[in-house]
Short mmCIF file of N, CA and C in Angstrom, two decimals:
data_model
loop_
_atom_site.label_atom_id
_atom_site.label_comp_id
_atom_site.label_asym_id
_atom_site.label_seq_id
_atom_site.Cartn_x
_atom_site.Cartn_y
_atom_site.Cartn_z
N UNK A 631 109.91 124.03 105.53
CA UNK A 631 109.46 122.76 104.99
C UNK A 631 110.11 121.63 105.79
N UNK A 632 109.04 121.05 106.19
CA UNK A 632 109.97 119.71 106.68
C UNK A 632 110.75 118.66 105.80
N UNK A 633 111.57 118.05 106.29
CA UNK A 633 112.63 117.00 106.06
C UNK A 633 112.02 115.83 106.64
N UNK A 634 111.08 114.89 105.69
CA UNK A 634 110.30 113.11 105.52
C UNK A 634 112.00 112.42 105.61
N UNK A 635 111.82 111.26 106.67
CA UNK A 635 112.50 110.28 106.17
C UNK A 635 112.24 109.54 104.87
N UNK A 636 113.22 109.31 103.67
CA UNK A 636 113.04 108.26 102.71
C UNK A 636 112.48 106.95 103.11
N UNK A 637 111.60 106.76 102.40
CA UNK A 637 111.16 104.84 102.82
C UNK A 637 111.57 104.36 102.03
N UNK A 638 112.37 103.27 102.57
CA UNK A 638 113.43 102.18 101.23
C UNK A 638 112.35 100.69 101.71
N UNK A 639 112.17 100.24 100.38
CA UNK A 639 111.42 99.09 100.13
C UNK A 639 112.60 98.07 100.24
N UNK A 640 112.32 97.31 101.46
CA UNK A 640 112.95 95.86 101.74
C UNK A 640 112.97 94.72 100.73
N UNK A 641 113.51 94.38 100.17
CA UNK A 641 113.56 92.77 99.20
C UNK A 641 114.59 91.98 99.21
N UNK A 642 114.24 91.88 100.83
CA UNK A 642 115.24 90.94 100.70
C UNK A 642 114.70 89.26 101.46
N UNK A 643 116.00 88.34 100.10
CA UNK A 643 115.31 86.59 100.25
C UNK A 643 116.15 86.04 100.49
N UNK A 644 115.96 85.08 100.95
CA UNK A 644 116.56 83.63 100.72
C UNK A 644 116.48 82.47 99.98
N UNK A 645 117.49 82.14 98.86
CA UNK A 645 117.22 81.11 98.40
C UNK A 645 118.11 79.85 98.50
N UNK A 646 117.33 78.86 98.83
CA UNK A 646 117.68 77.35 99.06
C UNK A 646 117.97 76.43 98.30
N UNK A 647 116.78 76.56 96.97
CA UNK A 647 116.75 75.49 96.20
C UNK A 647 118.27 75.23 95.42
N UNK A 648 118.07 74.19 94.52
CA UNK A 648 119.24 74.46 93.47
C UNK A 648 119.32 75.03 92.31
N UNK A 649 117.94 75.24 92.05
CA UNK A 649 117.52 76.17 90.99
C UNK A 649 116.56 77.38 91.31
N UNK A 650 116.99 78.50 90.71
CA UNK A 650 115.57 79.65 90.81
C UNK A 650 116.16 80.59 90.59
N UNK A 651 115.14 81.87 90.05
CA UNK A 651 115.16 83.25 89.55
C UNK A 651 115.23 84.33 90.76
N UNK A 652 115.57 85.32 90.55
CA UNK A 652 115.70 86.66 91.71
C UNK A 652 115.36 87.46 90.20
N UNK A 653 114.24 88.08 90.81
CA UNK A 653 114.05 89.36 90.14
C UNK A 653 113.84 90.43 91.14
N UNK A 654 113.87 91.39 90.29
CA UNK A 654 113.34 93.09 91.28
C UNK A 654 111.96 93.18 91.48
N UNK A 655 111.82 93.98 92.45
CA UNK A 655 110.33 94.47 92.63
C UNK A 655 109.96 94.89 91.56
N UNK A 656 108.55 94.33 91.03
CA UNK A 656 108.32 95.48 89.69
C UNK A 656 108.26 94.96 88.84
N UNK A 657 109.51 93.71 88.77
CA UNK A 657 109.76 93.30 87.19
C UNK A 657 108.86 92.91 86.62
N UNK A 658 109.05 92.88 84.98
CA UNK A 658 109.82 93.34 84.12
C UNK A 658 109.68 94.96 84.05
N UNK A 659 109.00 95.47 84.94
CA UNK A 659 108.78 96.79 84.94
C UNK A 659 110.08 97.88 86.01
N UNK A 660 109.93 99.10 85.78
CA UNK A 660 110.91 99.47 86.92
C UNK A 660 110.40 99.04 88.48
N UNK A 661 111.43 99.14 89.10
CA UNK A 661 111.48 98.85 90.95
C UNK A 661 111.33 100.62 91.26
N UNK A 662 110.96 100.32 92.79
CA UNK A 662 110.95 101.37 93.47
C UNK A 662 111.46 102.55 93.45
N UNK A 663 111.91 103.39 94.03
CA UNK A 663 112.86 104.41 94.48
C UNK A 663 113.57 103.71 95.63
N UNK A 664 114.96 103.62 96.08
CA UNK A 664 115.17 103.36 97.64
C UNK A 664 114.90 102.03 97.71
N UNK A 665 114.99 101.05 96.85
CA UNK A 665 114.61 99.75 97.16
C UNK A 665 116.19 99.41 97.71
N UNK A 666 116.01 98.91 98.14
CA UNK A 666 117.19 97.85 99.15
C UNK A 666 117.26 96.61 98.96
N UNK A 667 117.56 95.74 98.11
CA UNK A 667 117.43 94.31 98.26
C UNK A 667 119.02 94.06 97.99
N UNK A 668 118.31 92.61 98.86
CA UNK A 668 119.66 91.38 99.44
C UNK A 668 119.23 89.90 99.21
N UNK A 669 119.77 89.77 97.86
CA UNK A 669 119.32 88.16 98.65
C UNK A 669 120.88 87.32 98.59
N UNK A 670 120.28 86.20 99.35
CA UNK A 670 121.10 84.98 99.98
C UNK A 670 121.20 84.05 99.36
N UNK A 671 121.74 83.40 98.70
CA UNK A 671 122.11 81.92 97.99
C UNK A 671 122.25 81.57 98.48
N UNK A 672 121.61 80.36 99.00
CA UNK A 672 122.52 79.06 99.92
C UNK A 672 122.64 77.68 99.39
N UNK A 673 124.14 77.37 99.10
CA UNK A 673 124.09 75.96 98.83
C UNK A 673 125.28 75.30 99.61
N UNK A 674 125.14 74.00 99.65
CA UNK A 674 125.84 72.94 100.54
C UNK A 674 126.83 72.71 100.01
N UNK A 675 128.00 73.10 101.13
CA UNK A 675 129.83 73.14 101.10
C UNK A 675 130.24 72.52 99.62
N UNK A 676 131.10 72.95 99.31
CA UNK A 676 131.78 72.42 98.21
C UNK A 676 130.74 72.36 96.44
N UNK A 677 129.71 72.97 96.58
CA UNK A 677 128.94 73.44 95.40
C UNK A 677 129.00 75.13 95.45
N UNK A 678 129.05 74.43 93.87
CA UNK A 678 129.28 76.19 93.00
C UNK A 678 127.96 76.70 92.68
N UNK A 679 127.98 77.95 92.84
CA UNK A 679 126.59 78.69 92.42
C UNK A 679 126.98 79.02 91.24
N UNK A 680 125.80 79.48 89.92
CA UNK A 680 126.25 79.73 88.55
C UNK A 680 125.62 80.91 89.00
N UNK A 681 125.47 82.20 88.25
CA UNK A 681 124.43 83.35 88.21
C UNK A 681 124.55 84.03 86.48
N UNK A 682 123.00 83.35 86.05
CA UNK A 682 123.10 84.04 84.99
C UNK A 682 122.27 85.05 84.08
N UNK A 683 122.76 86.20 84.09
CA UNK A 683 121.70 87.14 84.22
C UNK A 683 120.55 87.20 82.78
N UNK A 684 119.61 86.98 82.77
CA UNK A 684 118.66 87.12 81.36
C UNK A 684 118.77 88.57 81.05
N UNK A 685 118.38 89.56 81.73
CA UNK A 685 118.11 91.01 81.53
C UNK A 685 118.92 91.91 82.87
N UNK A 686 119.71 92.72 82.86
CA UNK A 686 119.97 93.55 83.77
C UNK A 686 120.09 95.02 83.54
N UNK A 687 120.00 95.65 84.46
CA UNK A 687 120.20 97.39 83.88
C UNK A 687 120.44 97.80 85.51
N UNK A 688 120.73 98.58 85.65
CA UNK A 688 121.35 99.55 86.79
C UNK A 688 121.22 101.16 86.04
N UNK A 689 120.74 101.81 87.30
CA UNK A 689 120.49 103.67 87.11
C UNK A 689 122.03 103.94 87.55
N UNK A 690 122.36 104.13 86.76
CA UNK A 690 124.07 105.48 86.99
C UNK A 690 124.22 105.98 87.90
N UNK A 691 125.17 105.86 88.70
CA UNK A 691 124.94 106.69 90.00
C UNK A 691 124.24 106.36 91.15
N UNK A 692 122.99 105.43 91.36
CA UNK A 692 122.43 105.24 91.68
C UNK A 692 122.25 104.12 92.76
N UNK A 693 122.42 102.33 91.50
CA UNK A 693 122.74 101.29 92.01
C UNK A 693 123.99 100.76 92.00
N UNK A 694 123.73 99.72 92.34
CA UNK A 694 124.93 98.62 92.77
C UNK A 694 124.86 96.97 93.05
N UNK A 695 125.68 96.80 92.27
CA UNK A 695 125.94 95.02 92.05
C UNK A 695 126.54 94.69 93.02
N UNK A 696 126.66 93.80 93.88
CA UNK A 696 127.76 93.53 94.70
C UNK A 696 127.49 91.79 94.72
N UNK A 697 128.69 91.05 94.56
CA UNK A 697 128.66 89.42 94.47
C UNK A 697 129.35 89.20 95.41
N UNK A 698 129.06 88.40 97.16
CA UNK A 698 129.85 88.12 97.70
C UNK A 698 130.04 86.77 97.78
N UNK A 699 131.46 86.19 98.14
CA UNK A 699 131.37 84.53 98.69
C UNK A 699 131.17 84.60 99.91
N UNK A 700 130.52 84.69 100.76
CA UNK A 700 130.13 84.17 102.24
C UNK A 700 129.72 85.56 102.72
N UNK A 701 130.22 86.13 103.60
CA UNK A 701 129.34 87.37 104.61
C UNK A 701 129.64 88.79 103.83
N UNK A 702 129.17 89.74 103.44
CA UNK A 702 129.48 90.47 102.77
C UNK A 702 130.49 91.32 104.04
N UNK A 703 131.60 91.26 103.55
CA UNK A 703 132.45 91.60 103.79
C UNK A 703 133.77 92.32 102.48
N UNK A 704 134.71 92.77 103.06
CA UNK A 704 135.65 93.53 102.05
C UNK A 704 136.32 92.48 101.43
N UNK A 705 136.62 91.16 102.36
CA UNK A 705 137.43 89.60 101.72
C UNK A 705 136.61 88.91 101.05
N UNK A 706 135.13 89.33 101.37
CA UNK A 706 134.96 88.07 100.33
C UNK A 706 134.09 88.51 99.09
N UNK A 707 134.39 89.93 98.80
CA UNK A 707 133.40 90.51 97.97
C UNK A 707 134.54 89.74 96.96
N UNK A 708 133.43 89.42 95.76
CA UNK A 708 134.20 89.05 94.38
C UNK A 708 134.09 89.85 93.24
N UNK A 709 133.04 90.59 93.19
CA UNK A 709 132.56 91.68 92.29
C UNK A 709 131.75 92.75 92.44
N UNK A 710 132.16 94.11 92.02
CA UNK A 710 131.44 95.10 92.40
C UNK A 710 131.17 95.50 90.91
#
């Protein structure tokens, strides 16, 4: 039997504004298998981002939260 590469569904954004939502592929329904998303907050020096979640769930084992301040890196992760 052959061995398929997995296809991981890309979602990943950028956001600019000062306000707006990030949801998953799917939502309010389940996301993919293998989805991969990243998104980007961007706001101008010396402003705070709030993040506040309406609904969240994570599969056990599976996913992962990660909150960074600037490049995802090991220094500037703030929450896993």
């Amino acid at each position: 039997m052959e061995n398929l590469p997995v296809k991981s569904q890309n979602c990943s954004h950028t956001l600019h504004s000062p306000n707006g939502t990030i949801e998953s592929p799917g939502y309010p329904y389940g996301y993919p298998n293998y989805a991969n998303c990243t998104w980007v907050i961007v706001a101008q020096e010396h402003n705070r981002i709030q993040l506040v979640f309406q609904g969240f769930a994570l599969e056990e084992d599976f996913d992962i939260l990660s909150v960074y301040d600037g490049q995802p890196s090991p220094t500037n992760l703030r929450t896993r």
